[in-house]
Amino acid sequence: ETGVTQSPTHLIKTRGQQVTLRCSSQSGHNTVSWYQQALGQGPQFIFQYYREEENGRGNFPPRFSGLQFPNYSSELNVNALELDDSALYLCASSLGGGLTQYFGPGTRLTVL
Amino acid sequence: QQQVKQSPQSLIVQKGGISIINCAYENTAFDYFPWYQQFPGKGPALLIAIRPDVSEKKEGRFTISFNKSAKQFSLHIMDSQPGDSATYFCAASMAMGGATNKLIFGTGTLLAVQP
């Protein structure tokens, strides 16, 4: 059974640029959630995708958007990057209807 | 009302001792309470979880105690080992409709187990 994988591991961007982060869910999991974890903080829920549709969103602006593909992998896109977007971005997968979310290793984004 | 409050912020325990981390919540809509362990540079890993209809759950050296009336839950790590040194997050799950839910995390507890 393959766990949740994310790419890239690290990324450096400048203010105003756009970034795409990728996530492959655990085998058999059809739900993907994205979280932002600032340094020294707990993860904050960004949004969740279930069967290729956004199904729930946290308190994040529209410049945070996502996609889920038929194989359940997912992308997180962030436009017009700001310095405060620097964080560890975590992807978690689960089976729709299941409560347990399994996290990937994260992508460390630094915005200069 | 969607917050989960976690304490202490940091904890130092001697090897073999008991580590105790506490969390409190307000929203009674929460229906699932997991604990995650996170090592530096890694994603959170599920440690143990409990539903509100159970007062205690034990898995190996890890025990969750749950007090529904007080809206509090805690993680006990028995016989703490240096390898347990990590950041621990409590969380609460809230249904968003359909088959999905989101996790609300506490602020984390940095545990250091001294040899």
Coordinates of C-alpha atoms in Angstrom, one line a residue:
Chain A
E1 CA 0.0 0.0 0.0
T2 CA 1.5 3.3 -1.1
G3 CA 1.2 6.3 1.3
V4 CA 0.5 9.9 0.5
T5 CA 3.2 11.5 -1.6
Q6 CA 3.8 15.2 -2.3
S7 CA 5.9 17.1 -4.7
P8 CA 8.1 19.1 -4.7
T9 CA 9.7 18.8 -1.3
H10 CA 10.9 22.3 -1.2
L11 CA 10.1 25.4 -3.3
I12 CA 11.3 29.0 -3.3
K13 CA 9.2 31.7 -5.1
T14 CA 9.0 35.4 -5.1
R15 CA 6.1 37.7 -4.2
G16 CA 3.5 37.9 -6.9
Q17 CA 4.4 34.6 -8.5
Q18 CA 2.1 31.5 -8.8
V19 CA 2.8 28.0 -7.5
T20 CA 1.4 24.6 -8.1
L21 CA 1.8 21.8 -5.5
R22 CA 1.0 18.2 -6.2
C23 CA -0.3 15.3 -4.1
S24 CA -0.9 11.6 -4.7
S25 CA -3.4 10.1 -2.4
Q26 CA -3.0 6.8 -0.6
S27 CA -4.1 3.8 -2.6
G28 CA -7.9 3.5 -2.6
H29 CA -8.5 6.9 -1.0
N30 CA -10.9 9.2 -2.9
T31 CA -10.8 12.3 -0.7
V32 CA -8.0 14.8 -0.5
S33 CA -7.6 17.6 2.0
W34 CA -5.1 20.4 1.9
Y35 CA -3.7 22.2 5.0
Q36 CA -1.3 25.1 5.6
Q37 CA 1.1 24.8 8.5
A38 CA 2.9 28.0 9.4
L39 CA 6.1 27.6 11.5
G40 CA 5.3 26.7 15.1
Q41 CA 1.6 26.4 14.4
G42 CA -0.9 23.6 13.9
P43 CA -2.2 22.8 10.4
Q44 CA -5.0 25.0 9.1
F45 CA -7.6 23.5 6.8
I46 CA -7.6 25.0 3.3
F47 CA -10.1 22.9 1.4
Q48 CA -11.1 19.3 0.6
Y49 CA -11.8 17.5 -2.7
Y50 CA -14.1 14.6 -3.0
R51 CA -14.8 12.9 -6.4
E52 CA -13.2 15.8 -8.2
E53 CA -15.4 18.5 -6.6
E54 CA -14.4 21.0 -3.9
N55 CA -16.3 20.0 -0.8
G56 CA -15.7 22.4 2.0
R57 CA -13.3 25.3 2.3
G58 CA -11.5 27.0 5.2
N59 CA -10.8 30.7 5.7
F60 CA -8.5 31.1 2.7
P61 CA -8.9 33.6 -0.1
P62 CA -9.9 32.6 -3.7
R63 CA -6.3 32.9 -4.9
F64 CA -5.9 29.4 -3.2
S65 CA -7.5 27.0 -5.6
G66 CA -7.3 23.3 -6.4
L67 CA -8.1 20.4 -8.6
Q68 CA -8.7 16.7 -8.1
F69 CA -8.1 14.3 -11.0
P70 CA -9.9 11.0 -11.8
N71 CA -7.1 9.0 -10.2
Y72 CA -7.8 11.1 -7.0
S73 CA -4.5 12.9 -7.1
S74 CA -4.7 16.6 -6.5
E75 CA -3.1 20.0 -7.1
L76 CA -3.1 23.1 -4.9
N77 CA -2.6 26.3 -6.8
V78 CA -1.7 29.6 -5.2
N79 CA -1.7 32.8 -7.2
A80 CA -0.2 36.2 -6.4
L81 CA 2.0 34.8 -3.7
E82 CA 2.5 36.8 -0.5
L83 CA 5.2 36.6 2.1
D84 CA 2.7 35.1 4.6
D85 CA 2.1 32.2 2.3
S86 CA 5.5 30.8 3.4
A87 CA 4.6 27.6 5.2
L88 CA 4.5 23.8 5.0
Y89 CA 1.6 22.7 2.8
L90 CA 0.2 19.3 3.7
C91 CA -2.0 17.0 1.8
A92 CA -4.1 14.4 3.5
S93 CA -6.1 11.6 2.0
S94 CA -9.0 9.6 3.3
L95 CA -11.7 7.4 2.2
G96 CA -15.0 9.2 1.7
G97 CA -17.1 8.6 4.8
G98 CA -14.0 7.7 6.8
L99 CA -12.8 9.9 9.6
T100 CA -9.1 9.1 9.5
Q101 CA -6.9 11.4 7.4
Y102 CA -3.4 10.3 6.5
F103 CA -0.9 13.1 5.8
G104 CA 1.9 13.3 3.3
P105 CA 5.4 14.7 4.1
G106 CA 4.4 18.2 2.9
T107 CA 5.9 20.8 0.6
R108 CA 7.9 23.6 2.2
L109 CA 7.1 26.8 0.4
T110 CA 9.3 29.9 0.9
V111 CA 8.1 33.2 -0.5
L112 CA 10.8 35.9 -0.8
Chain B
Q1 CA -16.2 28.1 18.7
Q2 CA -14.3 26.0 16.2
Q3 CA -11.0 26.2 18.2
V4 CA -9.2 23.5 20.0
K5 CA -7.1 24.7 22.8
Q6 CA -4.0 22.7 23.7
S7 CA -1.6 22.8 26.6
P8 CA 1.2 22.9 27.6
Q9 CA 3.1 24.5 24.7
S10 CA 6.2 22.5 25.7
L11 CA 7.0 19.7 28.0
I12 CA 10.2 18.1 29.3
V13 CA 9.9 14.6 30.7
Q14 CA 12.5 12.2 32.0
K15 CA 12.9 8.8 30.3
G16 CA 10.4 6.4 31.8
G17 CA 8.1 9.1 33.0
I18 CA 4.5 9.9 32.0
S19 CA 3.9 12.7 29.4
I20 CA 0.4 14.3 29.6
I21 CA -1.0 16.7 27.0
N22 CA -4.4 18.3 27.4
C23 CA -6.9 19.7 24.9
A24 CA -10.3 21.4 25.3
Y25 CA -13.0 22.2 22.8
E26 CA -16.3 24.1 22.7
N27 CA -18.2 22.9 19.7
T28 CA -20.3 19.8 20.5
A29 CA -20.6 19.1 16.8
F30 CA -17.1 17.6 16.9
D31 CA -17.4 13.8 16.6
Y32 CA -13.9 12.4 16.3
F33 CA -10.7 13.3 18.2
P34 CA -7.4 12.2 16.8
W35 CA -3.9 12.8 18.1
Y36 CA -1.0 13.3 15.6
Q37 CA 2.7 13.1 16.1
Q38 CA 5.0 15.2 14.0
F39 CA 8.8 15.1 13.7
P40 CA 10.8 18.0 12.3
G41 CA 10.5 18.2 8.5
K42 CA 7.8 15.5 8.3
G43 CA 4.0 15.4 8.0
P44 CA 1.8 14.6 11.0
A45 CA 1.3 10.9 11.6
L46 CA -1.8 9.6 13.2
L47 CA -1.1 8.2 16.7
I48 CA -4.4 7.3 18.2
A49 CA -8.0 8.6 18.0
I50 CA -11.3 8.4 20.0
R51 CA -15.0 8.9 19.4
P52 CA -17.0 10.9 22.1
D53 CA -19.0 7.9 23.1
V54 CA -15.9 6.3 24.6
S55 CA -14.1 7.6 27.8
E56 CA -10.8 6.0 27.3
K57 CA -8.8 4.3 24.5
K58 CA -5.4 2.6 24.9
E59 CA -2.9 1.6 22.3
G60 CA 0.4 0.4 23.6
R61 CA 2.0 3.2 25.6
F62 CA -0.5 5.8 24.4
T63 CA -3.9 6.4 26.1
I64 CA -6.6 9.0 25.3
S65 CA -8.8 10.0 28.1
F66 CA -12.0 11.7 27.1
N67 CA -14.4 13.8 29.3
K68 CA -17.5 14.6 27.2
S69 CA -19.2 16.7 29.9
A70 CA -16.1 18.9 30.4
K71 CA -15.3 18.9 26.7
Q72 CA -11.8 17.9 27.4
F73 CA -9.5 15.2 26.2
S74 CA -5.9 14.3 26.9
L75 CA -3.0 12.1 25.7
H76 CA -1.0 10.1 28.2
I77 CA 2.3 8.6 27.0
M78 CA 3.5 6.0 29.5
D79 CA 7.1 5.0 29.9
S80 CA 8.2 8.0 27.7
Q81 CA 11.3 7.4 25.5
P82 CA 13.7 9.7 23.8
G83 CA 12.3 8.5 20.5
D84 CA 8.9 10.0 21.6
S85 CA 10.5 13.5 21.4
A86 CA 8.3 15.3 18.8
T87 CA 5.5 17.8 18.5
Y88 CA 2.1 16.4 19.3
F89 CA -1.2 17.9 18.0
C90 CA -4.7 17.2 19.2
A91 CA -7.4 17.7 16.6
A92 CA -11.2 17.5 16.3
S93 CA -13.1 16.5 13.3
M94 CA -16.2 18.3 12.0
A95 CA -18.5 17.0 9.4
M96 CA -19.0 19.2 6.3
G97 CA -21.9 17.3 4.9
G98 CA -21.9 14.2 2.7
A99 CA -18.9 12.0 3.2
T100 CA -16.4 14.6 4.1
N101 CA -15.0 16.2 7.2
K102 CA -12.2 18.6 8.2
L103 CA -9.7 18.6 11.0
I104 CA -9.3 21.5 13.5
F105 CA -5.9 21.3 15.1
G106 CA -4.6 22.5 18.4
T107 CA -1.5 24.6 18.5
G108 CA 0.8 21.7 19.4
T109 CA 3.0 20.6 22.3
L110 CA 6.7 20.2 21.8
L111 CA 7.7 17.1 23.9
A112 CA 11.4 16.5 24.9
V113 CA 12.2 13.2 26.7
Q114 CA 15.5 13.4 28.4
P115 CA 17.6 10.3 28.7

